[in-house]
Short mmCIF file of C-alpha atoms and ligand atoms in Angstrom, two decimals:
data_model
loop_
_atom_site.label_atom_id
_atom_site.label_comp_id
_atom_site.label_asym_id
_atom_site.label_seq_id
_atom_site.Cartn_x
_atom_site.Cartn_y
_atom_site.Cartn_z
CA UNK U 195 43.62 -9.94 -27.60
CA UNK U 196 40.08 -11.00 -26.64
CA UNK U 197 40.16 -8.85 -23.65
CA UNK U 198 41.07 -5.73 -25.82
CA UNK U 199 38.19 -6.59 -28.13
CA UNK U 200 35.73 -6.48 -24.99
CA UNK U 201 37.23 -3.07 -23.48
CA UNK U 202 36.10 -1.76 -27.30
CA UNK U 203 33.16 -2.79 -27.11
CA UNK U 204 32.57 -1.56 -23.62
CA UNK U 205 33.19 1.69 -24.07
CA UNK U 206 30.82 1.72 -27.34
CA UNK U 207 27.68 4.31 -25.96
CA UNK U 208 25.25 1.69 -26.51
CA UNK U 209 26.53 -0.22 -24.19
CA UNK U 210 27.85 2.11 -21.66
CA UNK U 211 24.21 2.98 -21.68
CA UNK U 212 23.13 -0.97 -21.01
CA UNK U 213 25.51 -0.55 -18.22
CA UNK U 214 23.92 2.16 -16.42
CA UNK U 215 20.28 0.98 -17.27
CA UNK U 216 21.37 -2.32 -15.63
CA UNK U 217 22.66 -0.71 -12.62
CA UNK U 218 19.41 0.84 -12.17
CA UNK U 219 17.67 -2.51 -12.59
CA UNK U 220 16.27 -4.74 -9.49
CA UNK U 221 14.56 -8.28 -9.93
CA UNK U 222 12.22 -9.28 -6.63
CA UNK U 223 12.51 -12.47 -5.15
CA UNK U 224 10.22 -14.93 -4.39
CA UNK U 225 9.95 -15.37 -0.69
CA UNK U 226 8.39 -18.73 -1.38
CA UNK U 227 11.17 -19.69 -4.18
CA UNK U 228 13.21 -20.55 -0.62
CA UNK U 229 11.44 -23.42 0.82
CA UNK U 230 10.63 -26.92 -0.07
CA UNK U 231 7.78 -27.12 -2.42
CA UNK U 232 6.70 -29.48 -4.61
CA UNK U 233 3.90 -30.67 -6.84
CA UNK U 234 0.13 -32.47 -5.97
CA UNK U 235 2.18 -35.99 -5.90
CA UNK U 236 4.56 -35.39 -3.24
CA UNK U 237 7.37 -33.07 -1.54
CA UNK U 238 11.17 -33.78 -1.35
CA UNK U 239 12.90 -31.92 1.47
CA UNK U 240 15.80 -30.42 0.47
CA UNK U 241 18.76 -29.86 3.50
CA UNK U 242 18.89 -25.71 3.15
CA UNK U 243 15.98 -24.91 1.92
CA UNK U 244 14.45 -22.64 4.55
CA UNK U 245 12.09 -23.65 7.29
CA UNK U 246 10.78 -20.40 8.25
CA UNK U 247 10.40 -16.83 7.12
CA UNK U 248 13.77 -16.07 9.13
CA UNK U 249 15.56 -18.75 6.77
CA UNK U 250 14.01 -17.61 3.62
CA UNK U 251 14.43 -13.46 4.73
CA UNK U 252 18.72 -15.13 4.97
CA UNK U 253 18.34 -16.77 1.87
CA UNK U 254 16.72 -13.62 -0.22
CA UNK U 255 19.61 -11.76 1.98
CA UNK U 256 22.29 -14.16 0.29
CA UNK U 257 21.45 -13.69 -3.05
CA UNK U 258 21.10 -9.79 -2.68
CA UNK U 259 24.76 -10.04 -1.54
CA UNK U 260 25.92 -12.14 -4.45
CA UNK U 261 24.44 -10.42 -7.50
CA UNK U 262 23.58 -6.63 -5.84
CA UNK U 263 20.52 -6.68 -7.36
CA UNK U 264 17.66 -8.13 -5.71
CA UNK U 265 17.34 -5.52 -2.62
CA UNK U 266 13.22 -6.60 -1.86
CA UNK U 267 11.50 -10.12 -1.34
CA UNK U 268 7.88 -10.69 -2.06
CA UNK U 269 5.71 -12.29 0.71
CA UNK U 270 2.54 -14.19 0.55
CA UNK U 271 0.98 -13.16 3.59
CA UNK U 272 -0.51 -16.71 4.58
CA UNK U 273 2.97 -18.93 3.88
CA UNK U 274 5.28 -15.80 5.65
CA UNK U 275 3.08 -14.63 8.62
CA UNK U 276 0.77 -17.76 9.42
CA UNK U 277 -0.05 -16.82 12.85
CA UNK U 278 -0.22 -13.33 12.24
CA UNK U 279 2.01 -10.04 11.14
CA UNK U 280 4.83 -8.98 13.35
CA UNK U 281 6.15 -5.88 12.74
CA UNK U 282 9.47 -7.06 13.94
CA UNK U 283 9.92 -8.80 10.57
CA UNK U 284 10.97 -5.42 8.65
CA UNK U 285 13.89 -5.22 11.43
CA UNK U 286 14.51 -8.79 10.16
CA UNK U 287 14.60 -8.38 6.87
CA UNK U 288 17.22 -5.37 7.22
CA UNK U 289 19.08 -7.26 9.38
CA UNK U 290 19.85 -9.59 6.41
CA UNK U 291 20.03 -6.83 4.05
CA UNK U 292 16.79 -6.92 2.45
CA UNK U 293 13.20 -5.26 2.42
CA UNK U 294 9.85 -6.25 1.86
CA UNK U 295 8.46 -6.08 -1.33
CA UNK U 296 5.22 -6.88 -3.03
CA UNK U 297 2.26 -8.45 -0.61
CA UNK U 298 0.98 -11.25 -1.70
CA UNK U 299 -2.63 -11.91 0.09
CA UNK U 300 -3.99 -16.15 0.09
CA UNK U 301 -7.78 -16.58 -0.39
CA UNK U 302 -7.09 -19.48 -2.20
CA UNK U 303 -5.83 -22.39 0.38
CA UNK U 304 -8.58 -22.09 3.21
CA UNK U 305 -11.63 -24.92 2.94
CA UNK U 306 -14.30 -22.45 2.70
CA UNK U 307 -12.72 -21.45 -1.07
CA UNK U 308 -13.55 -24.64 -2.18
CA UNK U 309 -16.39 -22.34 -4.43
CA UNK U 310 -14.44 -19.30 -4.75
CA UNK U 311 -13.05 -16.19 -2.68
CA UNK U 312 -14.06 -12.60 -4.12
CA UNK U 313 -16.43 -14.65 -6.25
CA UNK U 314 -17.70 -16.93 -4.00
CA UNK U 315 -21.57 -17.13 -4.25
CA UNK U 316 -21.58 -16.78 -0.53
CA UNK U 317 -21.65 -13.19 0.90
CA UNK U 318 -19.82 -14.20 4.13
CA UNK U 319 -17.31 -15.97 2.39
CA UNK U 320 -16.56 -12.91 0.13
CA UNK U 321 -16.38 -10.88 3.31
CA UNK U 322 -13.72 -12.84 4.22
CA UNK U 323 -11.63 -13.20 1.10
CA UNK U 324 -12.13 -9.24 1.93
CA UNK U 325 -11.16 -8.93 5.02
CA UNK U 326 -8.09 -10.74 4.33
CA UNK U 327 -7.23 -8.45 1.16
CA UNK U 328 -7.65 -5.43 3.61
CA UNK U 329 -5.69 -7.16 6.40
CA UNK U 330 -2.96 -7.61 3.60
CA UNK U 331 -3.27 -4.23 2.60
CA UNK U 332 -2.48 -3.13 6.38
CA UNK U 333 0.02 -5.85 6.45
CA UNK U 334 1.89 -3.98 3.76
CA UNK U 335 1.65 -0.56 4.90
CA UNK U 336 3.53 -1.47 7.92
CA UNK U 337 5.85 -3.48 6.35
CA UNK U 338 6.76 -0.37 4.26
CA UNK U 339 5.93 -2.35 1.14
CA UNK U 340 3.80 -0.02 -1.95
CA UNK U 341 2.66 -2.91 -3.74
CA UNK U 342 -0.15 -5.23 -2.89
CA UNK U 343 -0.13 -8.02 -5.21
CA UNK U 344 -3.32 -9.69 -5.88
CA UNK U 345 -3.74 -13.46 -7.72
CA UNK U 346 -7.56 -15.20 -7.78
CA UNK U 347 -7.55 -19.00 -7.92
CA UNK U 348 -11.39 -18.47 -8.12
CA UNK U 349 -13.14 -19.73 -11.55
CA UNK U 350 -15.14 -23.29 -12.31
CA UNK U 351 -14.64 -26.67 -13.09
CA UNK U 352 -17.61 -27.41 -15.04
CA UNK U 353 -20.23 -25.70 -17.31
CA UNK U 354 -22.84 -24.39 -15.73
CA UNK U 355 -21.41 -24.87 -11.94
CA UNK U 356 -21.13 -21.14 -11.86
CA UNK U 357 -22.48 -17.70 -13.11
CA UNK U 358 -19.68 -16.03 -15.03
CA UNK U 359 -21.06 -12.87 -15.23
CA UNK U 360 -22.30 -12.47 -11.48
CA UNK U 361 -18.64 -13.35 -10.24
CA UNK U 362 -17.42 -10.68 -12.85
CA UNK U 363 -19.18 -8.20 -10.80
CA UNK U 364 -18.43 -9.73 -7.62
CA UNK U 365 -14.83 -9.74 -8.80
CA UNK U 366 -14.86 -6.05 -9.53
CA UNK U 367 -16.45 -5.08 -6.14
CA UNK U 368 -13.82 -6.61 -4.22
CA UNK U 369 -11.17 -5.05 -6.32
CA UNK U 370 -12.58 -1.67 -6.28
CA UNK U 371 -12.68 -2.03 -2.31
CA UNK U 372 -9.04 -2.71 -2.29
CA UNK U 373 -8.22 0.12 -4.17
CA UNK U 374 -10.09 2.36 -2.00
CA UNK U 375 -8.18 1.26 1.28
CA UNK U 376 -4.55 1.47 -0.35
CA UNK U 377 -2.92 4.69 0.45
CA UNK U 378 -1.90 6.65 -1.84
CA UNK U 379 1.58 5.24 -3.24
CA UNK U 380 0.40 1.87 -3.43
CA UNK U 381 0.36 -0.06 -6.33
CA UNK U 382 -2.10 -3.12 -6.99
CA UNK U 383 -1.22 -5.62 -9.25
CA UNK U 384 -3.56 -8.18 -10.92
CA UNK U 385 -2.63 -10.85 -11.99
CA UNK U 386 -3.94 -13.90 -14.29
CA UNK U 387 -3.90 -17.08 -15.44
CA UNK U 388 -5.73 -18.97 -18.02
CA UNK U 389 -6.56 -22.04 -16.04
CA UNK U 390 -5.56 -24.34 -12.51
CA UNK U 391 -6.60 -24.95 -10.26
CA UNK U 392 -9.67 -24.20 -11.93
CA UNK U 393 -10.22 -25.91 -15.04
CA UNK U 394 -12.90 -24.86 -16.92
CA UNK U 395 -12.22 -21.22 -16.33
CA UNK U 396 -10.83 -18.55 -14.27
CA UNK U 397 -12.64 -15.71 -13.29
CA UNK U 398 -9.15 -14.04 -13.88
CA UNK U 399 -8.07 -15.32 -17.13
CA UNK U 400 -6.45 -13.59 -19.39
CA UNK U 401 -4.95 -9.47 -19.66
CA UNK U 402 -8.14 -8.65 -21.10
CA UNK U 403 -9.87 -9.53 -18.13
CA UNK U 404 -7.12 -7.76 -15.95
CA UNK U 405 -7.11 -4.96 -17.72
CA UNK U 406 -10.97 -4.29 -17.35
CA UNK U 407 -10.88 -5.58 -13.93
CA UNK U 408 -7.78 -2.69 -13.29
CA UNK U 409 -9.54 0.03 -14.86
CA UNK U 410 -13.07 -0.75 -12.33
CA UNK U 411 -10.72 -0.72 -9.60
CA UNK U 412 -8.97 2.75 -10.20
CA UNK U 413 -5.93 4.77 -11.01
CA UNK U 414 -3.20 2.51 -9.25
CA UNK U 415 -4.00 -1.22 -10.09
CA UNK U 416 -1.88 -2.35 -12.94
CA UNK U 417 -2.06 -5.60 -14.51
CA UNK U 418 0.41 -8.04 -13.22
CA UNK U 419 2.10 -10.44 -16.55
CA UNK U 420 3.06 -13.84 -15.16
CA UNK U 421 5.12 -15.26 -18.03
CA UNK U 422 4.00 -18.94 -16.89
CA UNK U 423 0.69 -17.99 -17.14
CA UNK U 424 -0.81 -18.04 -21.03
CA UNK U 425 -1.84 -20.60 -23.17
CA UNK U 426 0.70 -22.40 -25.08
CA UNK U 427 1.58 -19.90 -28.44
CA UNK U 428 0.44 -16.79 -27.08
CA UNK U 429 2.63 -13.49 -27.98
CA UNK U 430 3.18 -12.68 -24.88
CA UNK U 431 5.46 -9.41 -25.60
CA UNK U 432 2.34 -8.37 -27.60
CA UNK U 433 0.58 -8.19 -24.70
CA UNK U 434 3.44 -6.94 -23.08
CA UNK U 435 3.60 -3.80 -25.45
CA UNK U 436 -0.03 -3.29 -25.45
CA UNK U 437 -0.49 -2.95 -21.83
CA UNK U 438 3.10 -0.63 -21.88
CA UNK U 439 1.34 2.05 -24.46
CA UNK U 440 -2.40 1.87 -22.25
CA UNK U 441 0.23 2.82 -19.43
CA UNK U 442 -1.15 -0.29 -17.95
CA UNK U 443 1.60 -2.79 -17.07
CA UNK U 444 2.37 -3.03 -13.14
CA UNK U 445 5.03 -5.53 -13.88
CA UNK U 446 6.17 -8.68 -14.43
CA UNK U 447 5.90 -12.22 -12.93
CA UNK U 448 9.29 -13.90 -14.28
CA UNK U 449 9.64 -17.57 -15.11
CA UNK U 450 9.91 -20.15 -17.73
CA UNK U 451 7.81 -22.52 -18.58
CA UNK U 452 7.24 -26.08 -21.39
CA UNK U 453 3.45 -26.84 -20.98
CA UNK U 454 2.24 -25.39 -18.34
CA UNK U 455 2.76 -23.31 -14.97
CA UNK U 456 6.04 -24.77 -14.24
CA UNK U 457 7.77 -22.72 -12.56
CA UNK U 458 11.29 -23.00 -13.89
CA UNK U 459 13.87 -21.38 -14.54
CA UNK U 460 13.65 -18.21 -16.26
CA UNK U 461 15.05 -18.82 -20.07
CA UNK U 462 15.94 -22.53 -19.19
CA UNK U 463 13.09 -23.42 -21.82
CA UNK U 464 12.89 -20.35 -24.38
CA UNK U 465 15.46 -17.88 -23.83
CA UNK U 466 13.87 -16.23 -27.25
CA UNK U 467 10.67 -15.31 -25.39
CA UNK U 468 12.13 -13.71 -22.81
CA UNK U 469 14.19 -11.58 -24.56
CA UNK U 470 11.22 -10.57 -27.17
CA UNK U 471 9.63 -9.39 -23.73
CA UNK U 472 12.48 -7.07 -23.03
CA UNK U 473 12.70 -5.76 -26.00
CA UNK U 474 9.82 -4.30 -26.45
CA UNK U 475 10.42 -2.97 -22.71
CA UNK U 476 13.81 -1.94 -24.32
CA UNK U 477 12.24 -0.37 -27.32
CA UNK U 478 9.90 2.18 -25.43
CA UNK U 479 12.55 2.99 -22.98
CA UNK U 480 14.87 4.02 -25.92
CA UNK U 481 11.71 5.87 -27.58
CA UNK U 482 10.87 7.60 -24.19
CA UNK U 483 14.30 8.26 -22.92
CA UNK U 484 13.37 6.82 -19.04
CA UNK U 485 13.03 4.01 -17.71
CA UNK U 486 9.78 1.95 -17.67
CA UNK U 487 8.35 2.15 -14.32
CA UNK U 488 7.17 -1.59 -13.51
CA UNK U 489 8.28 -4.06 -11.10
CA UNK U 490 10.03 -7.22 -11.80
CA UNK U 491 9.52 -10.11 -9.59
CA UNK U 492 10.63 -14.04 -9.91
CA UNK U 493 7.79 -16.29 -9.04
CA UNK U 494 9.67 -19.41 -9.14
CA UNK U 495 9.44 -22.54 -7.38
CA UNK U 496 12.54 -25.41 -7.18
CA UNK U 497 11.24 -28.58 -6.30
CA UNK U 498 14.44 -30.29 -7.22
CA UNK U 499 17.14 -28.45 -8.01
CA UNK U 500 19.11 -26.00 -5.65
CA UNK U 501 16.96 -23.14 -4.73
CA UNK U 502 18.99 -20.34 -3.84
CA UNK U 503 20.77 -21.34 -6.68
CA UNK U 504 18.07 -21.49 -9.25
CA UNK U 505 17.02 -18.04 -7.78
CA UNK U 506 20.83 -16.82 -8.26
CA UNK U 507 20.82 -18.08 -12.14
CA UNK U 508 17.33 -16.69 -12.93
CA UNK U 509 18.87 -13.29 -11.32
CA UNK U 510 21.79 -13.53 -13.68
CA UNK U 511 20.27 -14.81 -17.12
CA UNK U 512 17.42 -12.26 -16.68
CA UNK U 513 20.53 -9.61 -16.58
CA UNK U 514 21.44 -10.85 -19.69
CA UNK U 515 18.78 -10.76 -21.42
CA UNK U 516 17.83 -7.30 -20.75
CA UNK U 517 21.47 -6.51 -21.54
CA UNK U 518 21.03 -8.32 -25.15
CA UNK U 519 17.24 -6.57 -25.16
CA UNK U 520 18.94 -2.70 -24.53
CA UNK U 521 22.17 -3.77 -27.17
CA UNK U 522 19.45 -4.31 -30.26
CA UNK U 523 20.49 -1.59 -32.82
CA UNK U 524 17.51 0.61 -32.98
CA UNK U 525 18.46 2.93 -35.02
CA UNK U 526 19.76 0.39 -37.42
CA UNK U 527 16.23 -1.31 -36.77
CA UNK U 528 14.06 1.98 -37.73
CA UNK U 529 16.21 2.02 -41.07
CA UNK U 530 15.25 -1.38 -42.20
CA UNK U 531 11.59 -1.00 -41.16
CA UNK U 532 11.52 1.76 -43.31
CA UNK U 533 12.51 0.29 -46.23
CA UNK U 534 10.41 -2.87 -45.67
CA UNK U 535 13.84 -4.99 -45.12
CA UNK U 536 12.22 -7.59 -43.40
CA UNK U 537 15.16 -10.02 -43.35
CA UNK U 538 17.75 -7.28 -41.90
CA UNK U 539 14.83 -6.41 -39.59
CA UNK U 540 14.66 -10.08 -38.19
CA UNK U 541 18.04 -10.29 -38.26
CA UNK U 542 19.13 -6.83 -36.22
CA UNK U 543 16.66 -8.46 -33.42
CA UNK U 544 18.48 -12.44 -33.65
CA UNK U 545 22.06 -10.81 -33.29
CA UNK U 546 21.11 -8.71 -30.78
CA UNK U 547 20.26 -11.83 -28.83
CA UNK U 548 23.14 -13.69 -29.62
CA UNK U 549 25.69 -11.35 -28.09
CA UNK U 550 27.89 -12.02 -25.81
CA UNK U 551 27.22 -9.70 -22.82
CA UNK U 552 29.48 -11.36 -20.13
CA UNK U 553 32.05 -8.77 -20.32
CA UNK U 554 29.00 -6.01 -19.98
CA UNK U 555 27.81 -7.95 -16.83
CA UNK U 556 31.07 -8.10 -15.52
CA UNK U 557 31.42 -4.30 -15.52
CA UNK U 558 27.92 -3.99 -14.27
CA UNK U 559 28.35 -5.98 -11.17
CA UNK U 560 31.71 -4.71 -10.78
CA UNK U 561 30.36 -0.77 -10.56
CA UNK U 562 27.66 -2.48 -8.01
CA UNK U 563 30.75 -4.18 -6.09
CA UNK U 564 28.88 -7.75 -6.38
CA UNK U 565 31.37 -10.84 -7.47
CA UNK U 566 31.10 -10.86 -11.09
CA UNK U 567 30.35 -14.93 -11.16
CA UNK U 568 27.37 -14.69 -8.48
CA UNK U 569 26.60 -18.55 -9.04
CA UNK U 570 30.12 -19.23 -8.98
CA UNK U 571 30.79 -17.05 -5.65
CA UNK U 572 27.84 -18.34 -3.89
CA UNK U 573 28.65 -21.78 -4.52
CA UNK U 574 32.10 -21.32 -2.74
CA UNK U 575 30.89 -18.93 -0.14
CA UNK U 576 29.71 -22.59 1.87
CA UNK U 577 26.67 -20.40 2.32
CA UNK U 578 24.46 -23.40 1.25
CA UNK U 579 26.45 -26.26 3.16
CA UNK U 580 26.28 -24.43 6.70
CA UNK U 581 22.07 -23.55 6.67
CA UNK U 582 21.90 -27.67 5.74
CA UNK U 583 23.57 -28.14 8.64
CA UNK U 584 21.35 -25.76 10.45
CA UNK U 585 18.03 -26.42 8.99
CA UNK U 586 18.89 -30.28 9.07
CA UNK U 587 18.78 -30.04 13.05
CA UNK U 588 15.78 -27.32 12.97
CA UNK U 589 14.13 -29.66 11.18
CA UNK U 590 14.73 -32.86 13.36
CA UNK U 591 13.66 -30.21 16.41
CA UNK U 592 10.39 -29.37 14.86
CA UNK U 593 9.77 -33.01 13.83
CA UNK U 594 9.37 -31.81 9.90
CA UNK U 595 9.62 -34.93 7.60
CA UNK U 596 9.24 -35.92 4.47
CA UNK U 597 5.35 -34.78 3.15
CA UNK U 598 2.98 -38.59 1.73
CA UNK U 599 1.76 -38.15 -1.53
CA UNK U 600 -1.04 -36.03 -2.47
CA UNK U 601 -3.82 -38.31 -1.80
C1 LIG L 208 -0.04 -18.83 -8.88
C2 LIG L 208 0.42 -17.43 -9.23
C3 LIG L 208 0.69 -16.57 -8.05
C4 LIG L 208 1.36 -17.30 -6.94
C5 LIG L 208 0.65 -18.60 -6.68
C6 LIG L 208 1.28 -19.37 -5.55
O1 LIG L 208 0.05 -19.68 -9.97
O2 LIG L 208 1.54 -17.49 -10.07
O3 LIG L 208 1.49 -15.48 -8.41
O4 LIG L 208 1.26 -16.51 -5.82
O5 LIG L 208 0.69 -19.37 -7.83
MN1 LIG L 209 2.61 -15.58 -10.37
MN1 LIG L 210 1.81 -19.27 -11.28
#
């Protein structure tokens, strides 16, 4: 009975449509969502997590295979390639099935930052946040990536420490720079973030600031939306529309979040928000009849729980979510906004989100010949119990142990 119910439903247009949009959508992963992390008090090593870019290239490779959807992993050029770029690495990423995706320079972690990188009082110092933007730049074009992905931990602790409007300009020098050296079918994304590690502010703070930034820079930087990354009650599909209709929106950083920058899983906190996101990215792919040109990328750290399959979950419940996003009745919609039905409004948008869309999925990663229960698959693959094994005995080779505290 309940299976006939979901072959109806399946073959309704609307969602034969969801199924083909969803075959055409792929989520980045986090090259740095592999290995162990942790926060300012302390690290706790995890068996597989991966101890080099080789281990977390396997890992991104693994959950490619698992959900068919995740074909690119981001890098941040600093963690991936510390002593320098080989261009061997794009043989190793194919060779576990993946590519590289978005480049993500690091002029935040060296000691002469402590003041800033691209806003740094000191000239020098700004030549080298530079120079490493332009390396990165390089460091993408041979790694066949076309998106350099750009996030400023610069800003100030205190009042007065720091000219805001001098670093504005300084900001929008570097930027401009960049743009100039990308080729031509690169994309730079800027991203933001309200505060931390600075705490007074951000020289990159909000999507205003982005967005003016973006525009000084030229025709190909976009502004990059961390979800993690607003102030507690923001509307962040707001934002998310606004920078859609100035054609402005590079993509998306994807991850949940309860006070701050946490990192978590996406939708393990508020499942609501993320779907409002994708529906308004739903909503002007229905009006425009194509599909929103953006990228979507997890940044997502696991400092306890499973990483690959955190990563694997955040793959899957972002699928659903778009699915419920593209299954809102928009026609239906248009006819209650017109007669001011704000209650059947509300309502088209809540049931929409309360589907059940496992049955869509199903098809979806069926037609993409991926197991339709990734998590489920992966976990009985033994995938994760033979790299602990590995990486346990890497590990004791490279005498890696358990981090101190922060202090
Ligand atoms: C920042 C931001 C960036 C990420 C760094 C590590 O908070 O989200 O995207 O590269 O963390
Ligand atoms: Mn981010
Ligand atoms: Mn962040």
């Amino acid at each position: 009975m309940k299976k006939a119910g979901h072959s109806i439903r399946l073959s309704s247009s609307a969602e034969d449509r969801a199924i083909r949009r969803l075959m055409r959508f792929h989520i980045e992963v986090p090259s740095w969502g592999f290995p162990d992390t942790g926060t300012r008090f302390g690290k706790f090593l995890q068996d597989a997590a991966a101890v080099d870019l080789e281990d977390k290239l396997s890992d991104a490779g693994a959950v490619h295979r698992f959900t068919g959807v995740t074909p690119t992993v981001a890098v941040h050029v600093l963690w991936d390639f510390p002593n320098g770029f080989d261009p061997a690495v794009t043989r190793l990423a194919a060779r576990h099935g993946v590519k590289i995706g978005a480049v993500n320079p690091n002029v935040f972690q060296d000691q002469c930052y402590k003041f800033g990188s691209v806003t740094n009082r000191d000239p020098a110092i700004r030549q080298r946040a530079m120079d490493h933007i332009l390396d990165s730049v390089k460091i993408a074009r041979q790694a066949g990536s076309r998106c350099l992905s750009l996030w400023f931990a610069d800003g100030a602790n205190y009042p007065g420490q720091e000219d805001i409007r001098r670093r504005k300009a300084w900001a929008t020098a570097a930027l401009r720079k960049a743009h100039a050296a990308m080729p031509k079918d690169m994309t730079m994304l800027v991203e933001y973030k309200p505060f931390e590690p600075a705490t007074y502010f951000m020289d990159f703070f909000d999507w205003g600031s982005s967005y003016l930034y973006c525009k000084a820079a030229g025709p190909r930087a976009k502004v990059l939306v961390d979800t993690g990354h607003h102030l507690p009650g923001c509307n962040i599909e707001q934002i998310v529309a606004w920078l859609i209709d100035e054609k402005m929106l590079g993509g998306f950083h994807l991850n949940d979040r309860k006070y701050a920058d946490d990192d978590l899983m996406v939708g393990s906190m508020d499942p609501y928000q993320a779907f409002r996101i994708f529906n308004e990215i739903a909503a002007w792919e229905w009006e425009a009849d194509k599909d929103l040109d953006i990228a979507y990328m997890i940044d997502q750290s696991h400092n306890v729980e499973s990483k690959i399959q955190a990563i694997i979950q955040t793959v899957c419940r972002v699928q659903a979510i778009f699915a419920r996003a593209l299954l809102v009745d928009r026609e239906a919609l248009a006819a209650a906004q017109a007669r001011e039905d704000t209650v059947a409004s509300e309502g088209i948008i809540h049931e929409a989100f309360s589907r059940d869309v496992t049955p869509l999925l199903h098809a979806v990663r069926g037609a993409l010949g991926a197991p339709r229960e990734p998590l489920k698959a992966f976990r009985e693959s033994g995938y994760e119990q033979r790299v602990a094994r590995e990486r346990r005995a890497k590990r004791k080779a490279l005498g890696i142990v358990a981090s101190s505290g922060y202090a």
